[in-house]
């Protein structure tokens, strides 16, 4: 088992370049199943979820050619399987996109239940409702989800909750359907727009992505033969921005889209940090004590749940009493128990946590309970007195490319060691 050892109290200084967005990449790769031909994807993050997804496509009959760690050509002309076993799908959440993509292409998919971070209940009723609205029959039994259709027909789908996964799956299943599908109360995250842009580049006709009504005009075929570059990861950018302020540092975050970071920029400035945007670069720096804030996580363009734990670290050392209300996931405060081991004063109950700011955190052995919790603990280790050890790195490796290398370049004393 590997662990990270971080010797803390280092202000971060220098430049960091943001990788392609994990949550866009893990939707775009399965979306290639809708293409009858070849496409090239650039700016993929070098993370284990991306590798795993490409391996799954290979099992299904796709030809995968890597040009570098970040660029792959996928040929999906000869897809010859439609079943993905539970052992594979439970390794990550985004396996649910295989349902929409295979249903769209083959009118049949049998996919084991999705896994991923344990953030509480993660229902997929809105995905299933969308497939059924398009004309599919869906059966959930023995750990598998099976969707079958004679044909898929455009329809109106109203999402009862704003869901990233269900919005993308509804797009995937309707791109090759007959007629027009209207997805109402759609999610608006940058990765929704990225998946729509990718599909349109390959020959789809999707309009309105990024608003709450998406219109998909079904087309007969996606020919592909094009290259697409994945959007920069706004959560990775936000993670480094928060780390810069928490560590009392001064960094340049390169390759980011400022528009996608508005809610995080606003909160960083509200607590006393500084941000200066210049094209695709951001300077983020500390020059005075940070103070309390109230945060409620919301679907985009609200404050993202995927930056909530990282922001929790900053609030735990900011003056005053802060409150975070987590409105997306039932169980995203598991990291607070780990931070309390490091001297934080956080009380969480249900979907609310109260942070009484302390002067310092002190090193302790801690466990990454999920991906973003892991990123939060790295920030905590960088600002703490002493040597912090972080375990369960598999969560972190699923979603951050070379995270310790990137922090090391910013001056953090961080190393990965085999136990
Ligand atoms: N929901 C339902 N029914 C559904 C689908 C969702 O009730 O059919 C509820 C969920 O329980 C949750 C809310 O709707 O309360 C939002 O869930 P959503 O479907 O948007 O989440 P997801 O697609 O499963 C993606 C990201 C998560 C991120 C959320 C919210 C991927 C692979 N995962 O999950 O990312 O937290 O959107 O933005 O895109 C992460 O990267 O660390 C991560 C957990």
mmCIF file with all atom_site columns, C-alpha atoms in Angstrom, residues 270-371:
data_model
loop_
_atom_site.group_PDB
_atom_site.id
_atom_site.type_symbol
_atom_site.label_atom_id
_atom_site.label_alt_id
_atom_site.label_comp_id
_atom_site.label_asym_id
_atom_site.label_entity_id
_atom_site.label_seq_id
_atom_site.pdbx_PDB_ins_code
_atom_site.Cartn_x
_atom_site.Cartn_y
_atom_site.Cartn_z
_atom_site.occupancy
_atom_site.B_iso_or_equiv
_atom_site.pdbx_formal_charge
_atom_site.auth_seq_id
_atom_site.auth_comp_id
_atom_site.auth_asym_id
_atom_site.auth_atom_id
_atom_site.pdbx_PDB_model_num
ATOM 1   C CA . UNK A 1 270 ? -15.168 36.703 0.337   1.00 0.00 ? 270 UNK A CA 1
ATOM 2   C CA . UNK A 1 271 ? -12.934 34.956 2.900   1.00 0.00 ? 271 UNK A CA 1
ATOM 3   C CA . UNK A 1 272 ? -10.090 37.432 2.273   1.00 0.00 ? 272 UNK A CA 1
ATOM 4   C CA . UNK A 1 273 ? -8.004  35.834 -0.509  1.00 0.00 ? 273 UNK A CA 1
ATOM 5   C CA . UNK A 1 274 ? -7.002  37.531 -3.769  1.00 0.00 ? 274 UNK A CA 1
ATOM 6   C CA . UNK A 1 275 ? -7.614  36.425 -7.354  1.00 0.00 ? 275 UNK A CA 1
ATOM 7   C CA . UNK A 1 276 ? -6.599  38.149 -10.546 1.00 0.00 ? 276 UNK A CA 1
ATOM 8   C CA . UNK A 1 277 ? -7.760  36.647 -13.853 1.00 0.00 ? 277 UNK A CA 1
ATOM 9   C CA . UNK A 1 278 ? -5.734  37.183 -17.016 1.00 0.00 ? 278 UNK A CA 1
ATOM 10  C CA . UNK A 1 279 ? -6.933  35.203 -20.030 1.00 0.00 ? 279 UNK A CA 1
ATOM 11  C CA . UNK A 1 280 ? -6.518  31.516 -19.228 1.00 0.00 ? 280 UNK A CA 1
ATOM 12  C CA . UNK A 1 281 ? -4.234  32.271 -16.235 1.00 0.00 ? 281 UNK A CA 1
ATOM 13  C CA . UNK A 1 282 ? -5.250  33.124 -12.689 1.00 0.00 ? 282 UNK A CA 1
ATOM 14  C CA . UNK A 1 283 ? -3.008  34.575 -9.993  1.00 0.00 ? 283 UNK A CA 1
ATOM 15  C CA . UNK A 1 284 ? -4.211  33.521 -6.543  1.00 0.00 ? 284 UNK A CA 1
ATOM 16  C CA . UNK A 1 285 ? -2.460  34.929 -3.486  1.00 0.00 ? 285 UNK A CA 1
ATOM 17  C CA . UNK A 1 286 ? -2.691  35.410 0.271   1.00 0.00 ? 286 UNK A CA 1
ATOM 18  C CA . UNK A 1 287 ? -1.905  38.716 1.963   1.00 0.00 ? 287 UNK A CA 1
ATOM 19  C CA . UNK A 1 288 ? -4.089  38.793 5.084   1.00 0.00 ? 288 UNK A CA 1
ATOM 20  C CA . UNK A 1 289 ? -5.871  36.501 7.539   1.00 0.00 ? 289 UNK A CA 1
ATOM 21  C CA . UNK A 1 290 ? -8.850  34.674 6.098   1.00 0.00 ? 290 UNK A CA 1
ATOM 22  C CA . UNK A 1 291 ? -12.191 34.731 7.880   1.00 0.00 ? 291 UNK A CA 1
ATOM 23  C CA . UNK A 1 292 ? -15.473 32.853 8.183   1.00 0.00 ? 292 UNK A CA 1
ATOM 24  C CA . UNK A 1 293 ? -18.005 32.226 5.415   1.00 0.00 ? 293 UNK A CA 1
ATOM 25  C CA . UNK A 1 294 ? -21.280 30.452 4.822   1.00 0.00 ? 294 UNK A CA 1
ATOM 26  C CA . UNK A 1 295 ? -21.388 28.066 1.876   1.00 0.00 ? 295 UNK A CA 1
ATOM 27  C CA . UNK A 1 296 ? -24.169 26.052 0.314   1.00 0.00 ? 296 UNK A CA 1
ATOM 28  C CA . UNK A 1 297 ? -23.201 23.602 -2.414  1.00 0.00 ? 297 UNK A CA 1
ATOM 29  C CA . UNK A 1 298 ? -25.413 23.756 -5.489  1.00 0.00 ? 298 UNK A CA 1
ATOM 30  C CA . UNK A 1 299 ? -25.501 22.542 -9.095  1.00 0.00 ? 299 UNK A CA 1
ATOM 31  C CA . UNK A 1 300 ? -23.478 24.748 -11.511 1.00 0.00 ? 300 UNK A CA 1
ATOM 32  C CA . UNK A 1 301 ? -23.202 27.755 -11.512 1.00 0.00 ? 301 UNK A CA 1
ATOM 33  C CA . UNK A 1 302 ? -23.490 27.400 -7.721  1.00 0.00 ? 302 UNK A CA 1
ATOM 34  C CA . UNK A 1 303 ? -20.581 26.452 -5.456  1.00 0.00 ? 303 UNK A CA 1
ATOM 35  C CA . UNK A 1 304 ? -19.569 22.892 -6.494  1.00 0.00 ? 304 UNK A CA 1
ATOM 36  C CA . UNK A 1 305 ? -19.901 20.016 -4.055  1.00 0.00 ? 305 UNK A CA 1
ATOM 37  C CA . UNK A 1 306 ? -16.623 18.674 -5.495  1.00 0.00 ? 306 UNK A CA 1
ATOM 38  C CA . UNK A 1 307 ? -14.753 21.626 -3.910  1.00 0.00 ? 307 UNK A CA 1
ATOM 39  C CA . UNK A 1 308 ? -16.607 21.505 -0.607  1.00 0.00 ? 308 UNK A CA 1
ATOM 40  C CA . UNK A 1 309 ? -14.020 19.404 1.326   1.00 0.00 ? 309 UNK A CA 1
ATOM 41  C CA . UNK A 1 310 ? -11.100 21.520 0.051   1.00 0.00 ? 310 UNK A CA 1
ATOM 42  C CA . UNK A 1 311 ? -12.939 24.703 1.087   1.00 0.00 ? 311 UNK A CA 1
ATOM 43  C CA . UNK A 1 312 ? -13.678 23.032 4.432   1.00 0.00 ? 312 UNK A CA 1
ATOM 44  C CA . UNK A 1 313 ? -9.916  22.877 5.100   1.00 0.00 ? 313 UNK A CA 1
ATOM 45  C CA . UNK A 1 314 ? -9.553  26.609 4.425   1.00 0.00 ? 314 UNK A CA 1
ATOM 46  C CA . UNK A 1 315 ? -12.525 27.445 6.686   1.00 0.00 ? 315 UNK A CA 1
ATOM 47  C CA . UNK A 1 316 ? -11.144 25.210 9.450   1.00 0.00 ? 316 UNK A CA 1
ATOM 48  C CA . UNK A 1 317 ? -8.172  27.613 9.811   1.00 0.00 ? 317 UNK A CA 1
ATOM 49  C CA . UNK A 1 318 ? -10.063 30.846 9.049   1.00 0.00 ? 318 UNK A CA 1
ATOM 50  C CA . UNK A 1 319 ? -11.092 33.259 11.819  1.00 0.00 ? 319 UNK A CA 1
ATOM 51  C CA . UNK A 1 320 ? -14.631 32.851 13.156  1.00 0.00 ? 320 UNK A CA 1
ATOM 52  C CA . UNK A 1 321 ? -17.330 30.220 12.807  1.00 0.00 ? 321 UNK A CA 1
ATOM 53  C CA . UNK A 1 322 ? -18.212 29.059 9.291   1.00 0.00 ? 322 UNK A CA 1
ATOM 54  C CA . UNK A 1 323 ? -21.101 26.926 8.115   1.00 0.00 ? 323 UNK A CA 1
ATOM 55  C CA . UNK A 1 324 ? -21.249 24.616 5.107   1.00 0.00 ? 324 UNK A CA 1
ATOM 56  C CA . UNK A 1 325 ? -24.534 23.197 3.909   1.00 0.00 ? 325 UNK A CA 1
ATOM 57  C CA . UNK A 1 326 ? -23.999 20.268 1.516   1.00 0.00 ? 326 UNK A CA 1
ATOM 58  C CA . UNK A 1 327 ? -27.127 20.134 -0.619  1.00 0.00 ? 327 UNK A CA 1
ATOM 59  C CA . UNK A 1 328 ? -26.048 17.500 -3.181  1.00 0.00 ? 328 UNK A CA 1
ATOM 60  C CA . UNK A 1 329 ? -24.690 14.482 -1.261  1.00 0.00 ? 329 UNK A CA 1
ATOM 61  C CA . UNK A 1 330 ? -25.911 12.971 2.042   1.00 0.00 ? 330 UNK A CA 1
ATOM 62  C CA . UNK A 1 331 ? -22.513 11.865 3.203   1.00 0.00 ? 331 UNK A CA 1
ATOM 63  C CA . UNK A 1 332 ? -19.799 14.281 2.126   1.00 0.00 ? 332 UNK A CA 1
ATOM 64  C CA . UNK A 1 333 ? -18.522 15.301 5.563   1.00 0.00 ? 333 UNK A CA 1
ATOM 65  C CA . UNK A 1 334 ? -16.564 12.119 6.288   1.00 0.00 ? 334 UNK A CA 1
ATOM 66  C CA . UNK A 1 335 ? -13.360 14.115 5.824   1.00 0.00 ? 335 UNK A CA 1
ATOM 67  C CA . UNK A 1 336 ? -14.221 16.309 8.825   1.00 0.00 ? 336 UNK A CA 1
ATOM 68  C CA . UNK A 1 337 ? -13.439 13.428 11.216  1.00 0.00 ? 337 UNK A CA 1
ATOM 69  C CA . UNK A 1 338 ? -9.977  13.172 9.612   1.00 0.00 ? 338 UNK A CA 1
ATOM 70  C CA . UNK A 1 339 ? -9.442  16.949 9.854   1.00 0.00 ? 339 UNK A CA 1
ATOM 71  C CA . UNK A 1 340 ? -10.463 16.863 13.527  1.00 0.00 ? 340 UNK A CA 1
ATOM 72  C CA . UNK A 1 341 ? -7.626  14.342 14.063  1.00 0.00 ? 341 UNK A CA 1
ATOM 73  C CA . UNK A 1 342 ? -5.375  17.172 12.842  1.00 0.00 ? 342 UNK A CA 1
ATOM 74  C CA . UNK A 1 343 ? -6.756  19.650 15.376  1.00 0.00 ? 343 UNK A CA 1
ATOM 75  C CA . UNK A 1 344 ? -9.683  21.161 13.460  1.00 0.00 ? 344 UNK A CA 1
ATOM 76  C CA . UNK A 1 345 ? -12.903 21.963 15.353  1.00 0.00 ? 345 UNK A CA 1
ATOM 77  C CA . UNK A 1 346 ? -15.663 20.794 13.076  1.00 0.00 ? 346 UNK A CA 1
ATOM 78  C CA . UNK A 1 347 ? -19.074 19.481 14.080  1.00 0.00 ? 347 UNK A CA 1
ATOM 79  C CA . UNK A 1 348 ? -21.143 17.883 11.359  1.00 0.00 ? 348 UNK A CA 1
ATOM 80  C CA . UNK A 1 349 ? -24.657 16.605 11.490  1.00 0.00 ? 349 UNK A CA 1
ATOM 81  C CA . UNK A 1 350 ? -26.481 15.391 8.399   1.00 0.00 ? 350 UNK A CA 1
ATOM 82  C CA . UNK A 1 351 ? -25.869 17.825 5.574   1.00 0.00 ? 351 UNK A CA 1
ATOM 83  C CA . UNK A 1 352 ? -24.523 20.681 7.700   1.00 0.00 ? 352 UNK A CA 1
ATOM 84  C CA . UNK A 1 353 ? -21.098 21.238 9.234   1.00 0.00 ? 353 UNK A CA 1
ATOM 85  C CA . UNK A 1 354 ? -19.961 23.994 11.575  1.00 0.00 ? 354 UNK A CA 1
ATOM 86  C CA . UNK A 1 355 ? -16.278 25.015 11.436  1.00 0.00 ? 355 UNK A CA 1
ATOM 87  C CA . UNK A 1 356 ? -14.846 26.874 14.414  1.00 0.00 ? 356 UNK A CA 1
ATOM 88  C CA . UNK A 1 357 ? -11.653 28.332 13.022  1.00 0.00 ? 357 UNK A CA 1
ATOM 89  C CA . UNK A 1 358 ? -8.420  27.220 14.748  1.00 0.00 ? 358 UNK A CA 1
ATOM 90  C CA . UNK A 1 359 ? -4.966  28.831 14.438  1.00 0.00 ? 359 UNK A CA 1
ATOM 91  C CA . UNK A 1 360 ? -3.109  25.729 13.209  1.00 0.00 ? 360 UNK A CA 1
ATOM 92  C CA . UNK A 1 361 ? -3.553  22.159 12.109  1.00 0.00 ? 361 UNK A CA 1
ATOM 93  C CA . UNK A 1 362 ? -1.099  19.539 13.325  1.00 0.00 ? 362 UNK A CA 1
ATOM 94  C CA . UNK A 1 363 ? 0.075   16.442 11.469  1.00 0.00 ? 363 UNK A CA 1
ATOM 95  C CA . UNK A 1 364 ? -1.639  13.068 11.957  1.00 0.00 ? 364 UNK A CA 1
ATOM 96  C CA . UNK A 1 365 ? -2.107  9.828  10.013  1.00 0.00 ? 365 UNK A CA 1
ATOM 97  C CA . UNK A 1 366 ? -5.336  10.284 8.017   1.00 0.00 ? 366 UNK A CA 1
ATOM 98  C CA . UNK A 1 367 ? -7.401  8.375  5.450   1.00 0.00 ? 367 UNK A CA 1
ATOM 99  C CA . UNK A 1 368 ? -8.763  9.640  2.142   1.00 0.00 ? 368 UNK A CA 1
ATOM 100 C CA . UNK A 1 369 ? -12.411 8.590  2.422   1.00 0.00 ? 369 UNK A CA 1
ATOM 101 C CA . UNK A 1 370 ? -13.152 9.651  -1.166  1.00 0.00 ? 370 UNK A CA 1
ATOM 102 C CA . UNK A 1 371 ? -11.545 11.533 -4.061  1.00 0.00 ? 371 UNK A CA 1
#
